[in-house]
mmCIF file with all atom_site columns, C-alpha atoms in Angstrom:
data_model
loop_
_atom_site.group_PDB
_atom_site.id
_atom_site.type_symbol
_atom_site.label_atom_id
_atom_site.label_alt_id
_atom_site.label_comp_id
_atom_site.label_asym_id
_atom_site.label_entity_id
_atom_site.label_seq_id
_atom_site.pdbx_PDB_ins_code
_atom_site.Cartn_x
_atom_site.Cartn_y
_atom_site.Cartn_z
_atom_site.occupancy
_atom_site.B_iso_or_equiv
_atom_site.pdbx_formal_charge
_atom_site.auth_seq_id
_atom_site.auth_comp_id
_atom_site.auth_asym_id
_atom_site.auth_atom_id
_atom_site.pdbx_PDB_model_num
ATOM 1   C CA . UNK A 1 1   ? 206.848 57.402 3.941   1.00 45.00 ? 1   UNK A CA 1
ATOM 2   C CA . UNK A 1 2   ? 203.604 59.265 2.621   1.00 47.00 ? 2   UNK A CA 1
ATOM 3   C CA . UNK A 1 3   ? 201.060 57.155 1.132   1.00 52.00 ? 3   UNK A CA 1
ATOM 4   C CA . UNK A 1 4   ? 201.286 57.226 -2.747  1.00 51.00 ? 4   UNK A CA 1
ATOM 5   C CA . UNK A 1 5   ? 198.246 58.909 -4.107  1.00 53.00 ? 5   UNK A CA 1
ATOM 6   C CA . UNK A 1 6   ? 195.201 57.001 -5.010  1.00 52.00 ? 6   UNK A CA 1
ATOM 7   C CA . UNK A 1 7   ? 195.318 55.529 -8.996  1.00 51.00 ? 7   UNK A CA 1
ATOM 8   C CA . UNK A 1 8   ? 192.666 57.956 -11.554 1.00 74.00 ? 8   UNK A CA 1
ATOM 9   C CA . UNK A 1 9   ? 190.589 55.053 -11.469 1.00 80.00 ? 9   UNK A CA 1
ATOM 10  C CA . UNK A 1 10  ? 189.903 54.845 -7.857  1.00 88.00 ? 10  UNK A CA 1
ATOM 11  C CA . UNK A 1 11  ? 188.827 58.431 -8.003  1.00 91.00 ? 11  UNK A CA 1
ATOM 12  C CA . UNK A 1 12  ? 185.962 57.334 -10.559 1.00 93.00 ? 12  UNK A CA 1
ATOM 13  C CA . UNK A 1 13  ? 185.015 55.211 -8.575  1.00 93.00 ? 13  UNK A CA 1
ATOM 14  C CA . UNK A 1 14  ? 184.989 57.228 -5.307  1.00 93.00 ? 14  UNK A CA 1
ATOM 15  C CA . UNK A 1 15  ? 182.944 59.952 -7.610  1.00 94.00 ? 15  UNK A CA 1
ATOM 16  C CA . UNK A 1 16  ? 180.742 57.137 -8.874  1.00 94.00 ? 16  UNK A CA 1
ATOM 17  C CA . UNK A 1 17  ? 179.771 55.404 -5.274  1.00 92.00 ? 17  UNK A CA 1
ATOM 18  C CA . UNK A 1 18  ? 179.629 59.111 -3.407  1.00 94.00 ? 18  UNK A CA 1
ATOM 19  C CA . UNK A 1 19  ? 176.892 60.266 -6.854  1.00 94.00 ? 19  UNK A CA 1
ATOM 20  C CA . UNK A 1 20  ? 175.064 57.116 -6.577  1.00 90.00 ? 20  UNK A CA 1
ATOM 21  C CA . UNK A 1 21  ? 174.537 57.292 -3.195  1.00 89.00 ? 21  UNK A CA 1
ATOM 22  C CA . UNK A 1 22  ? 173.337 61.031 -3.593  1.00 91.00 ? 22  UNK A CA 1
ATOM 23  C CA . UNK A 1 23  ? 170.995 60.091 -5.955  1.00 90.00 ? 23  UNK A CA 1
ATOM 24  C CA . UNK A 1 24  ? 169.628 56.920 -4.058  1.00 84.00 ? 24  UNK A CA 1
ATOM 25  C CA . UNK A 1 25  ? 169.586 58.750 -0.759  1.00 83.00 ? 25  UNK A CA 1
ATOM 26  C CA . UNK A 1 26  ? 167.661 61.383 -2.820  1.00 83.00 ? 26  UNK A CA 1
ATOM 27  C CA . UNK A 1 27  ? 170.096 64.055 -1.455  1.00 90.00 ? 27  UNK A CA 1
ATOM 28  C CA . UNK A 1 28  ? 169.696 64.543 -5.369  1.00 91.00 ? 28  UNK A CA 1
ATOM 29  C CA . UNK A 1 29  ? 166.090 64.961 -6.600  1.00 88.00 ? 29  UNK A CA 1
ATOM 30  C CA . UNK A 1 30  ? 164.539 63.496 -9.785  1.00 87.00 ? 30  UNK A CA 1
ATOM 31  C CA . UNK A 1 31  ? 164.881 66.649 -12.665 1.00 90.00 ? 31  UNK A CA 1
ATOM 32  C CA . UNK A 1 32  ? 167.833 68.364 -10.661 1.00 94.00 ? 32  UNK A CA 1
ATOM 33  C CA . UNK A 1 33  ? 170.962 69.093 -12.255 1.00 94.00 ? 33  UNK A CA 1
ATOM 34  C CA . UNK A 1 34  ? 174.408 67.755 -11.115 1.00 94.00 ? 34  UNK A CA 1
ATOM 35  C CA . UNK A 1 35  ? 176.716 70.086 -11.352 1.00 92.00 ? 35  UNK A CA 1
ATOM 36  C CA . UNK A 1 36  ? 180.431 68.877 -11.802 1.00 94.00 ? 36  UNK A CA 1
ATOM 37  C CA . UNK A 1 37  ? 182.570 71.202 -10.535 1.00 93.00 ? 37  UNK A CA 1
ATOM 38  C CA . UNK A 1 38  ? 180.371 71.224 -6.579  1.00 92.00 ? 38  UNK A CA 1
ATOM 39  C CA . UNK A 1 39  ? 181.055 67.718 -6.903  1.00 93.00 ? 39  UNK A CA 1
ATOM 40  C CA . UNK A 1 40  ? 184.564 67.637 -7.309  1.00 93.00 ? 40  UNK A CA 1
ATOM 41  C CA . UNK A 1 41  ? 185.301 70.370 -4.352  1.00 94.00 ? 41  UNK A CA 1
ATOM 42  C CA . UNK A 1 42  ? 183.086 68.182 -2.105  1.00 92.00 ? 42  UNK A CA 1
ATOM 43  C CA . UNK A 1 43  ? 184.913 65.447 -2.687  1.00 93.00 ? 43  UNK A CA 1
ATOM 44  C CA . UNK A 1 44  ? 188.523 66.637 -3.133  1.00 93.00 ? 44  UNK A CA 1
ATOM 45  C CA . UNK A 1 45  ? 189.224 65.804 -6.237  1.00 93.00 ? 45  UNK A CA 1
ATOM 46  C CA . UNK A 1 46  ? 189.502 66.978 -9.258  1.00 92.00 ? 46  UNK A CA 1
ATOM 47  C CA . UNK A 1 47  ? 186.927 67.303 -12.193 1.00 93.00 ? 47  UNK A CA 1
ATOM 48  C CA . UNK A 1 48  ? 188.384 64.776 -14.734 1.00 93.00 ? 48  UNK A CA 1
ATOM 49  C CA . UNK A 1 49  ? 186.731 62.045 -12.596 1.00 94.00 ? 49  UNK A CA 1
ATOM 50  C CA . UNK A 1 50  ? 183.623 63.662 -11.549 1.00 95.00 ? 50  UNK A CA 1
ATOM 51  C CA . UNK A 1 51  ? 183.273 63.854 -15.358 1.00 94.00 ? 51  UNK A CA 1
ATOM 52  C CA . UNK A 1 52  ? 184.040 59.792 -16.148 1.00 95.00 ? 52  UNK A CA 1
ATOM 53  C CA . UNK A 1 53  ? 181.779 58.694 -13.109 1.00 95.00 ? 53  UNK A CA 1
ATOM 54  C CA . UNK A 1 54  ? 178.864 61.147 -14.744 1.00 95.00 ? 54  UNK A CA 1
ATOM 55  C CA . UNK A 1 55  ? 179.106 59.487 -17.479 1.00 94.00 ? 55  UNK A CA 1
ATOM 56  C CA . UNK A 1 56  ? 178.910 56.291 -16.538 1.00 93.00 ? 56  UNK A CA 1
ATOM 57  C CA . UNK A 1 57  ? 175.872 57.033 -14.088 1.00 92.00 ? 57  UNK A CA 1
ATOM 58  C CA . UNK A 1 58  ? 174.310 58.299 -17.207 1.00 91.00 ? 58  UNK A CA 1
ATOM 59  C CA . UNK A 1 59  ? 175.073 54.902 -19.160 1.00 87.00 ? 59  UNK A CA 1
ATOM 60  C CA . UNK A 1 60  ? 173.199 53.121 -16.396 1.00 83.00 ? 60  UNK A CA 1
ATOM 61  C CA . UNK A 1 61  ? 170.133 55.139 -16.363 1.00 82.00 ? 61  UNK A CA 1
ATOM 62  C CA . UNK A 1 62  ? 170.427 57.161 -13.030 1.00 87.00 ? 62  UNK A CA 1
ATOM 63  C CA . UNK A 1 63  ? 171.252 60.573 -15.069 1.00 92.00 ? 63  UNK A CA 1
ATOM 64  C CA . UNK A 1 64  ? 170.385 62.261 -18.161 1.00 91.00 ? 64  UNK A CA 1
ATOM 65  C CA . UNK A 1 65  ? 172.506 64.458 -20.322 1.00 92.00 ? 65  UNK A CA 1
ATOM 66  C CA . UNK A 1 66  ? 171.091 67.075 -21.829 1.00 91.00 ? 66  UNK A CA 1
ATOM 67  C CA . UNK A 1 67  ? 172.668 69.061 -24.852 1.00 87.00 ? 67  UNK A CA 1
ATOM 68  C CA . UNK A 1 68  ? 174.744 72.273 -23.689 1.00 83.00 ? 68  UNK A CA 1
ATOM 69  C CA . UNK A 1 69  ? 172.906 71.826 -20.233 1.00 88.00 ? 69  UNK A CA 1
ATOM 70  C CA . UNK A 1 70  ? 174.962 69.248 -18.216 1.00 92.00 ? 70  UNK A CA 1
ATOM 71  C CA . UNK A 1 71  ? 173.636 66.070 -16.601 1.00 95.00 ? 71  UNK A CA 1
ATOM 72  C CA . UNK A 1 72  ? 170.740 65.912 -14.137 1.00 95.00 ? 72  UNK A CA 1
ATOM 73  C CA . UNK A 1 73  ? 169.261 63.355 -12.175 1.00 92.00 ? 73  UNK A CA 1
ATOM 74  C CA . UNK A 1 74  ? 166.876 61.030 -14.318 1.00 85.00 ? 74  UNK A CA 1
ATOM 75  C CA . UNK A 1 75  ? 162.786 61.552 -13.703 1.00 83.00 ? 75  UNK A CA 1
ATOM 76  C CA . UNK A 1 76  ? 161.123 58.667 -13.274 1.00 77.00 ? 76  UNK A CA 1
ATOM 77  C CA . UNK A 1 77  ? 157.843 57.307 -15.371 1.00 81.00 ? 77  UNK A CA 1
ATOM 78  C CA . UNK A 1 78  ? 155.946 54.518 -15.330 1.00 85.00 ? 78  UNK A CA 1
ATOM 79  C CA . UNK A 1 79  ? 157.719 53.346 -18.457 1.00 87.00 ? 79  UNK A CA 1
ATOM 80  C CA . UNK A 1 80  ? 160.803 53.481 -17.157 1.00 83.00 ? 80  UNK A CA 1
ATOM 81  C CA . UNK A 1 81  ? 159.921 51.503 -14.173 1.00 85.00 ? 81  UNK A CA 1
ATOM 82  C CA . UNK A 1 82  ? 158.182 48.959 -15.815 1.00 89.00 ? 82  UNK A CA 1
ATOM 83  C CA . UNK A 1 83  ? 161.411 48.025 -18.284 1.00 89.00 ? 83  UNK A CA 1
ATOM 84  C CA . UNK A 1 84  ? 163.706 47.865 -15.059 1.00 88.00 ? 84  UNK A CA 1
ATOM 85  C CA . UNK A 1 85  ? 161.092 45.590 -13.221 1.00 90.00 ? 85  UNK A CA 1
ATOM 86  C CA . UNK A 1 86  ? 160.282 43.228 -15.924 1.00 92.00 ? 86  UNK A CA 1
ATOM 87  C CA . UNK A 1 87  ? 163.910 42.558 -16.361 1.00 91.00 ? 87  UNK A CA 1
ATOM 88  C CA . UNK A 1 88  ? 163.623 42.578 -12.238 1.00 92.00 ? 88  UNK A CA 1
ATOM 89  C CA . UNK A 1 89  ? 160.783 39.887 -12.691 1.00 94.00 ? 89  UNK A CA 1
ATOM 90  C CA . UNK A 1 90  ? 162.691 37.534 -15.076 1.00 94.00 ? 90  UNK A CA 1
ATOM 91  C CA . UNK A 1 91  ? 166.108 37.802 -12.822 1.00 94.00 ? 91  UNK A CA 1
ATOM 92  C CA . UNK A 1 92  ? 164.038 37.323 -9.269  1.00 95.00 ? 92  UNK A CA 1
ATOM 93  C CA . UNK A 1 93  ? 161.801 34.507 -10.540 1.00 96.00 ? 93  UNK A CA 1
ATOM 94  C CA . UNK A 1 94  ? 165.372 32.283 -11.973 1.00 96.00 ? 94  UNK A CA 1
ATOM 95  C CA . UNK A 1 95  ? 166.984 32.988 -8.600  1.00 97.00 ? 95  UNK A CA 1
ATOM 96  C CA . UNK A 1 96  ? 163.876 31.637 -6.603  1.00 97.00 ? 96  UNK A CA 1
ATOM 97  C CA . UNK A 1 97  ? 163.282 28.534 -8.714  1.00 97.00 ? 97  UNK A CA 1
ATOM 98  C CA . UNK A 1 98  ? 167.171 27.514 -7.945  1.00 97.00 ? 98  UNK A CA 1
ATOM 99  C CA . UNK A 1 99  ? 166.254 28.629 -4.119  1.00 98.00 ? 99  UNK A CA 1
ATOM 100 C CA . UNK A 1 100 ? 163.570 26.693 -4.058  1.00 98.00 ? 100 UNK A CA 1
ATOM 101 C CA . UNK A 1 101 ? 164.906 23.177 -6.197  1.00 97.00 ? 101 UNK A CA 1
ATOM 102 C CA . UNK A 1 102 ? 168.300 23.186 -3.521  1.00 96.00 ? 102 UNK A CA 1
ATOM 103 C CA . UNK A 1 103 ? 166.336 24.827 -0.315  1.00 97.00 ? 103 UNK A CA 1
ATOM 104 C CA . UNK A 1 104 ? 169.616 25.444 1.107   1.00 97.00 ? 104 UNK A CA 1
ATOM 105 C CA . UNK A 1 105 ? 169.160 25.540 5.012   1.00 97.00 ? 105 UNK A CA 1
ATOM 106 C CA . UNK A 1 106 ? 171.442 28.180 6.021   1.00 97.00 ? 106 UNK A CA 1
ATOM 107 C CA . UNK A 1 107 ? 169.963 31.123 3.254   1.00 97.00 ? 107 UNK A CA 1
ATOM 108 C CA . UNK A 1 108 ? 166.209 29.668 3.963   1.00 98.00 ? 108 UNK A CA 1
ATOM 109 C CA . UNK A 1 109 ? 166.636 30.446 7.889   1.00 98.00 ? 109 UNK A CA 1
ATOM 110 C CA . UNK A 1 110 ? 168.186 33.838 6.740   1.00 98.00 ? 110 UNK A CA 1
ATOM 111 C CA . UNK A 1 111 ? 165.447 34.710 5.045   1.00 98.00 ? 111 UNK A CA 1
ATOM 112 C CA . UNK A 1 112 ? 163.113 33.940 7.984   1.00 98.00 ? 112 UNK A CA 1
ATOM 113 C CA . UNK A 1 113 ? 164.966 36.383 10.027  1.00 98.00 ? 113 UNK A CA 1
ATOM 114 C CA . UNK A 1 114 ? 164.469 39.081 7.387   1.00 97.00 ? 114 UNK A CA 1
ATOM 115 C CA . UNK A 1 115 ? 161.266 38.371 6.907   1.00 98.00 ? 115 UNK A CA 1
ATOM 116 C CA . UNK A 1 116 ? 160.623 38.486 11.196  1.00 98.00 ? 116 UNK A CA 1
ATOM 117 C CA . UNK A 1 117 ? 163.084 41.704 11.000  1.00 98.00 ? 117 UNK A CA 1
ATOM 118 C CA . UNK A 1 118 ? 160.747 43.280 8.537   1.00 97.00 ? 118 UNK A CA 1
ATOM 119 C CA . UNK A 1 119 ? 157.581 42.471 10.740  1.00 96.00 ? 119 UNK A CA 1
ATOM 120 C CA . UNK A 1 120 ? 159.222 44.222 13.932  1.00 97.00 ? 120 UNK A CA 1
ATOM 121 C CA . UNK A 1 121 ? 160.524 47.359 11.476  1.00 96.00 ? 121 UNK A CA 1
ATOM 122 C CA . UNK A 1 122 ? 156.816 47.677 10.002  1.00 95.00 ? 122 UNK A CA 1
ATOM 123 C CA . UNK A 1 123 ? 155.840 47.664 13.615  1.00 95.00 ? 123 UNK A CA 1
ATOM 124 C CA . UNK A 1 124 ? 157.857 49.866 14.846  1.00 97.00 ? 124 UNK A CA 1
ATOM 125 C CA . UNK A 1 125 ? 156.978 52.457 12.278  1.00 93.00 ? 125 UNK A CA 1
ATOM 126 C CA . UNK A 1 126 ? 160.865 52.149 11.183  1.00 95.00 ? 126 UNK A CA 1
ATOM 127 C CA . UNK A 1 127 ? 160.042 52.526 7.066   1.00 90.00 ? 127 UNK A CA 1
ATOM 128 C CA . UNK A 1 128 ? 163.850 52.742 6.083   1.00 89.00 ? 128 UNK A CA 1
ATOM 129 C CA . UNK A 1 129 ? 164.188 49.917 8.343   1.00 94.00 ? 129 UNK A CA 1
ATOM 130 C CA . UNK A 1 130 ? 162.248 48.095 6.689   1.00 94.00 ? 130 UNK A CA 1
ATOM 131 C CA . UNK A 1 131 ? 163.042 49.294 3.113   1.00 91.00 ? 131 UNK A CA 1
ATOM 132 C CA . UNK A 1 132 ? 166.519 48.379 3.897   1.00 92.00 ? 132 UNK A CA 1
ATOM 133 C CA . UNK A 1 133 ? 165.833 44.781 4.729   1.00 96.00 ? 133 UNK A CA 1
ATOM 134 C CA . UNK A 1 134 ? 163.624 44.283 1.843   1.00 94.00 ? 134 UNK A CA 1
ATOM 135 C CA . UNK A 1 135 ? 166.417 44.956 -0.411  1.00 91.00 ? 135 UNK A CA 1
ATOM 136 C CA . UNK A 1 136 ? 168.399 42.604 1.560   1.00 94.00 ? 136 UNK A CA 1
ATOM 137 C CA . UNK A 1 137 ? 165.663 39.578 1.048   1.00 96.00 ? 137 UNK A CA 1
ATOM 138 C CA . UNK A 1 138 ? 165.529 39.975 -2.664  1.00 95.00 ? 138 UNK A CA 1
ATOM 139 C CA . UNK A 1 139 ? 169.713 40.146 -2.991  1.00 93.00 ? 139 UNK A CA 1
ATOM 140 C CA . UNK A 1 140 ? 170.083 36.957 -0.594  1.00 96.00 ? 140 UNK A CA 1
ATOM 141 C CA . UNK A 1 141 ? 167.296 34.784 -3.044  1.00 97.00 ? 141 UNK A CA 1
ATOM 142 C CA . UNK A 1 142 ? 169.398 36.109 -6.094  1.00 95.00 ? 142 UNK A CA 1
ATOM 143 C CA . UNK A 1 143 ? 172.714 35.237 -3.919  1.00 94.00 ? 143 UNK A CA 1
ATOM 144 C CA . UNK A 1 144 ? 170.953 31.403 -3.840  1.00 95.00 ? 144 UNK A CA 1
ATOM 145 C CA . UNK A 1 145 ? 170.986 31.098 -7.802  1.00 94.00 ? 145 UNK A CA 1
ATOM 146 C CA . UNK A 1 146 ? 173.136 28.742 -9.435  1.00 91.00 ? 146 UNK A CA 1
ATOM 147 C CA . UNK A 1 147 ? 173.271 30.911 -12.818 1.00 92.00 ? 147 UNK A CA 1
ATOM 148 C CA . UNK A 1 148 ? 177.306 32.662 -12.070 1.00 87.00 ? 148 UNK A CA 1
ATOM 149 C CA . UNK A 1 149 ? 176.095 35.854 -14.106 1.00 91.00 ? 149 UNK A CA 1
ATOM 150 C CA . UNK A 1 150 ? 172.690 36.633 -12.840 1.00 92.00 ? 150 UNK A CA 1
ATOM 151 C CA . UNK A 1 151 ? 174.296 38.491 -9.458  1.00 87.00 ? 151 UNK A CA 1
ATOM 152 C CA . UNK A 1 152 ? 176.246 40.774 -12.103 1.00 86.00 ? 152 UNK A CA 1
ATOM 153 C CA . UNK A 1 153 ? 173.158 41.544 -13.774 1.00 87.00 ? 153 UNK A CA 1
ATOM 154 C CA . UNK A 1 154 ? 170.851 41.852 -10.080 1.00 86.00 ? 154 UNK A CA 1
ATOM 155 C CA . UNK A 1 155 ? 173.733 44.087 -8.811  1.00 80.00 ? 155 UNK A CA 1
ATOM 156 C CA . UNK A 1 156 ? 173.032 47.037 -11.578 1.00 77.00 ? 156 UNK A CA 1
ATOM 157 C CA . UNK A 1 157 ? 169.286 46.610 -11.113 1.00 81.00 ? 157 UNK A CA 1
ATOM 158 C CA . UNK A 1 158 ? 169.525 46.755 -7.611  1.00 75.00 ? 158 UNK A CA 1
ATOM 159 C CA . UNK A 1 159 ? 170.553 50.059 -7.218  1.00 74.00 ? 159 UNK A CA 1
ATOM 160 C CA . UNK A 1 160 ? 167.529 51.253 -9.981  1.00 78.00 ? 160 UNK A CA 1
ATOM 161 C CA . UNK A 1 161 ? 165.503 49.135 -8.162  1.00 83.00 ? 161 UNK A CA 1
ATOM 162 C CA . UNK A 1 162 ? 165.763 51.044 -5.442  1.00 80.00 ? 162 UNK A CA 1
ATOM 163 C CA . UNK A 1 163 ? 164.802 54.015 -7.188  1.00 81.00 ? 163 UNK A CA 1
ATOM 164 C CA . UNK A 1 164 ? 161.726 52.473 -7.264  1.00 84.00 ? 164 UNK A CA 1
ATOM 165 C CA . UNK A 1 165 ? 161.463 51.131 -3.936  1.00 84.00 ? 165 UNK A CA 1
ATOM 166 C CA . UNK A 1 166 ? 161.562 55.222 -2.981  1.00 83.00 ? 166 UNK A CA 1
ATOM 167 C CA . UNK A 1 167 ? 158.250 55.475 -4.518  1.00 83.00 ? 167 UNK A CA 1
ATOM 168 C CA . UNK A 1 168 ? 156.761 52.361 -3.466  1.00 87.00 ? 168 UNK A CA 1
ATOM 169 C CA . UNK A 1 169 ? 157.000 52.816 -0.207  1.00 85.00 ? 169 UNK A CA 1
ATOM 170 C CA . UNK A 1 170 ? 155.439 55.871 0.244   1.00 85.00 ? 170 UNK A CA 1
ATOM 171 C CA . UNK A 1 171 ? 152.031 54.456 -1.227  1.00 88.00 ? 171 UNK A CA 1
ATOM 172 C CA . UNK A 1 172 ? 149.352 53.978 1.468   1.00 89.00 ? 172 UNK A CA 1
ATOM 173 C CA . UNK A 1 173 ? 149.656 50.056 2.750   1.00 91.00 ? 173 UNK A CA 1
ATOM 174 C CA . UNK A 1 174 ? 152.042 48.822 -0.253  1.00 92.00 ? 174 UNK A CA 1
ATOM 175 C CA . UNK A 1 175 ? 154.360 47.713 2.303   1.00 92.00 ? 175 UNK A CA 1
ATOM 176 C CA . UNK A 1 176 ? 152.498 45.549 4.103   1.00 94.00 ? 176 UNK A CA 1
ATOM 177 C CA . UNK A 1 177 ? 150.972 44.208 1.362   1.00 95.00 ? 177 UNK A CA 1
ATOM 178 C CA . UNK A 1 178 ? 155.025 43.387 0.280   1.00 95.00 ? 178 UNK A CA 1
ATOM 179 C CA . UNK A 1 179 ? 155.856 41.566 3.074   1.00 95.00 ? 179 UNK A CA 1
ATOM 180 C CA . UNK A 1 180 ? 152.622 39.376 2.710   1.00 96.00 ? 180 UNK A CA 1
ATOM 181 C CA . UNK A 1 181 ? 153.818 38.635 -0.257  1.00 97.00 ? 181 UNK A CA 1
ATOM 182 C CA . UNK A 1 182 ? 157.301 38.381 0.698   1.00 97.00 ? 182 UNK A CA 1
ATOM 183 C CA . UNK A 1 183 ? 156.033 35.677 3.416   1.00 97.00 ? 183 UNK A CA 1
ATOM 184 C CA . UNK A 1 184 ? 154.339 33.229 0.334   1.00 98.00 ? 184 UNK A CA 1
ATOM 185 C CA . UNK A 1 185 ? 157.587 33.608 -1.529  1.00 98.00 ? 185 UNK A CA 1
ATOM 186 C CA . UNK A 1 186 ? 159.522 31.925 1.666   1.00 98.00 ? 186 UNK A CA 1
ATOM 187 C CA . UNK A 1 187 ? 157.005 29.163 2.198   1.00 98.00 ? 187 UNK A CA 1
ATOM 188 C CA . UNK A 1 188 ? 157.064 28.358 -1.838  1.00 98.00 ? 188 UNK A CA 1
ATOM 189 C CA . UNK A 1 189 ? 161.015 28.369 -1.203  1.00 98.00 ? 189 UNK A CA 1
ATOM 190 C CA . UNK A 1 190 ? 160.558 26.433 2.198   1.00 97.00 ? 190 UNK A CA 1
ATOM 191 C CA . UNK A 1 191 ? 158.391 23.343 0.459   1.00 97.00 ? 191 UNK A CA 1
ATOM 192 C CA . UNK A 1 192 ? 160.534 23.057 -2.399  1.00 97.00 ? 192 UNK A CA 1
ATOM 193 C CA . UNK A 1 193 ? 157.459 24.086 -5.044  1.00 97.00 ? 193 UNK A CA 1
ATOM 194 C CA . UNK A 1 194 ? 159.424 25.928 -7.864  1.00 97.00 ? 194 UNK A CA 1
ATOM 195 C CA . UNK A 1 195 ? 156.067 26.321 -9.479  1.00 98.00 ? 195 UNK A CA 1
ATOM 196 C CA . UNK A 1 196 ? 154.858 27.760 -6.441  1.00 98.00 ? 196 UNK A CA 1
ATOM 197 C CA . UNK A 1 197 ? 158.170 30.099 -6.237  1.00 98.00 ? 197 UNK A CA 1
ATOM 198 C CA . UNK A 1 198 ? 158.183 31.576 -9.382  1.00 97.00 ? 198 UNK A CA 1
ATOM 199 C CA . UNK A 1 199 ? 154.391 32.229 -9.422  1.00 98.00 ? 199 UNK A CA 1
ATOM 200 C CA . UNK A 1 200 ? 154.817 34.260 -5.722  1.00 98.00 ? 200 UNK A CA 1
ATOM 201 C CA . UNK A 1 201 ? 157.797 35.933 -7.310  1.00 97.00 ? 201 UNK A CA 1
ATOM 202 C CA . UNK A 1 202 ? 155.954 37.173 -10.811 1.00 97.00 ? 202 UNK A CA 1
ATOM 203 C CA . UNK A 1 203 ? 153.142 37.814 -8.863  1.00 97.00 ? 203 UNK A CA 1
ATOM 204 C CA . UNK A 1 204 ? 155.010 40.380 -6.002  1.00 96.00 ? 204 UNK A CA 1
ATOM 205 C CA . UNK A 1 205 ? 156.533 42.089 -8.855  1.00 94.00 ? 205 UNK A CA 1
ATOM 206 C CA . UNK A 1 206 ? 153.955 42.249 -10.434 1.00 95.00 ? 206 UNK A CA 1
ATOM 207 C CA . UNK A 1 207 ? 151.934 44.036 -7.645  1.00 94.00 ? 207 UNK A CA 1
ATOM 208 C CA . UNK A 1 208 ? 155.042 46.401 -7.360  1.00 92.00 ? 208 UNK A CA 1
ATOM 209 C CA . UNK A 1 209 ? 154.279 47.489 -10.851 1.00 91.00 ? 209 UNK A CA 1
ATOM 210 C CA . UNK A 1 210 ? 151.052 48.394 -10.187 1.00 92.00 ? 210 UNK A CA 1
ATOM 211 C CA . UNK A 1 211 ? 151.818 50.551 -6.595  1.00 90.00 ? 211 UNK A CA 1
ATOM 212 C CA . UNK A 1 212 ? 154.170 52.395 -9.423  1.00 87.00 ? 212 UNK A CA 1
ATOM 213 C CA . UNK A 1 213 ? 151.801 52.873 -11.757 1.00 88.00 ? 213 UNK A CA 1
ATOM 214 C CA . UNK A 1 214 ? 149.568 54.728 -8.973  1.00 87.00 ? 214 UNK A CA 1
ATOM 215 C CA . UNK A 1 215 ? 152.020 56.997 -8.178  1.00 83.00 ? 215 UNK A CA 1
ATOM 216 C CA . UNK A 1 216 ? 153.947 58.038 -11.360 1.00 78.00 ? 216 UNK A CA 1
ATOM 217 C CA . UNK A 1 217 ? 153.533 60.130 -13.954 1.00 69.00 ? 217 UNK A CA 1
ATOM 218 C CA . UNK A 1 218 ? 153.020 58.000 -17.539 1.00 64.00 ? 218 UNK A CA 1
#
């Protein structure tokens, strides 16, 4: 029997993940356009998704759509960045004062091997390495949180986040300087100080902020 064909729905989301990713990956540059028919022949599918997942990519910030020219791939400015990392600053600092009030054991020595994994990347020169476990410390604090809807909301930052995180960590010692910081986050968490954790959270963000502000246009 021959598999039944996959529901319209699964197709926007196969269009969605594969644009995402393209954008992310930076296979698609800030200020290029995304074409829709490409897309669709890529991908083996037909248009009428490719169009719904555009759409919703431009909903969420990652494209743009520009009258009688099509979508293309958003450009980033300091403005933009700064709205998507003080919302980042609010989520990240409620997720580490829970961390830090429960200190559960098992996500505490998790982030100590992150934070060990990101010395040896760093090290090694490995940058994506280390990029990649970076974005795995910050989702494991927000996976600590008590609040049930504050992983929904972290989950469509995250992936504008990393938009960022592209810039970041191409400026000259930022991402040392982030895993310093990243190390005072885990030993506010460790001891239990939520003070302490928030104030290491707002203050790595905050440093963030400024590393963007060096390197994009206003």
């Amino acid at each position: 029997m021959s598999a039944q064909p996959p529901e319209p729905a699964s197709l926007v989301r196969t269009a969605y993940r594969a644009i995402r990713a393209a954008v992310l990956e930076r296979e698609l540059l800030p200020g290029e356009r995304v074409t829709v028919r490409p897309l669709a022949e890529r991908l083996g599918i037909s248009p009428t998704p490719v169009k719904a997942a555009l759409a919703i990519l431009e909903r969420e910030g990652f494209l743009v759509a520009r009258q009688h020219s099509g979508y293309f791939v958003a450009e980033l400015s300091v403005a933009d960045m700064r709205d998507i990392y003080e919302l980042r600053s609010a989520v990240d600092t409620l997720a580490a004062r829970d961390v830090a009030r429960a200190r559960p054991a098992e996500l505490l020595e998790r982030l100590s091997g992150l934070v060990a994994g990101q010395h040896a990347a760093l090290s090694a020169g490995d940058v994506p390495r280390y990029a990649e476990l970076d974005r795995q410390f910050h989702a494991l604090i927000w996976q600590g949180s008590a609040n049930r809807r504050l992983l929904a909301i972290a989950d469509l930052l995250g992936a504008q986040l990393q938009l960022g995180q592209n810039v970041t960590i191409t400026v000259p010692g930022r991402p040392e300087a982030s895993l310093g910081e990243h190390q005072e986050i885990l030993d506010a968490l460790r001891s239990g100080d939520t003070a302490a954790a928030e104030q290491a959270t707002r203050r790595h963000v905050a440093q963030v902020i400024r590393a963007l502000e060096s390197a994009l246009p206003e």
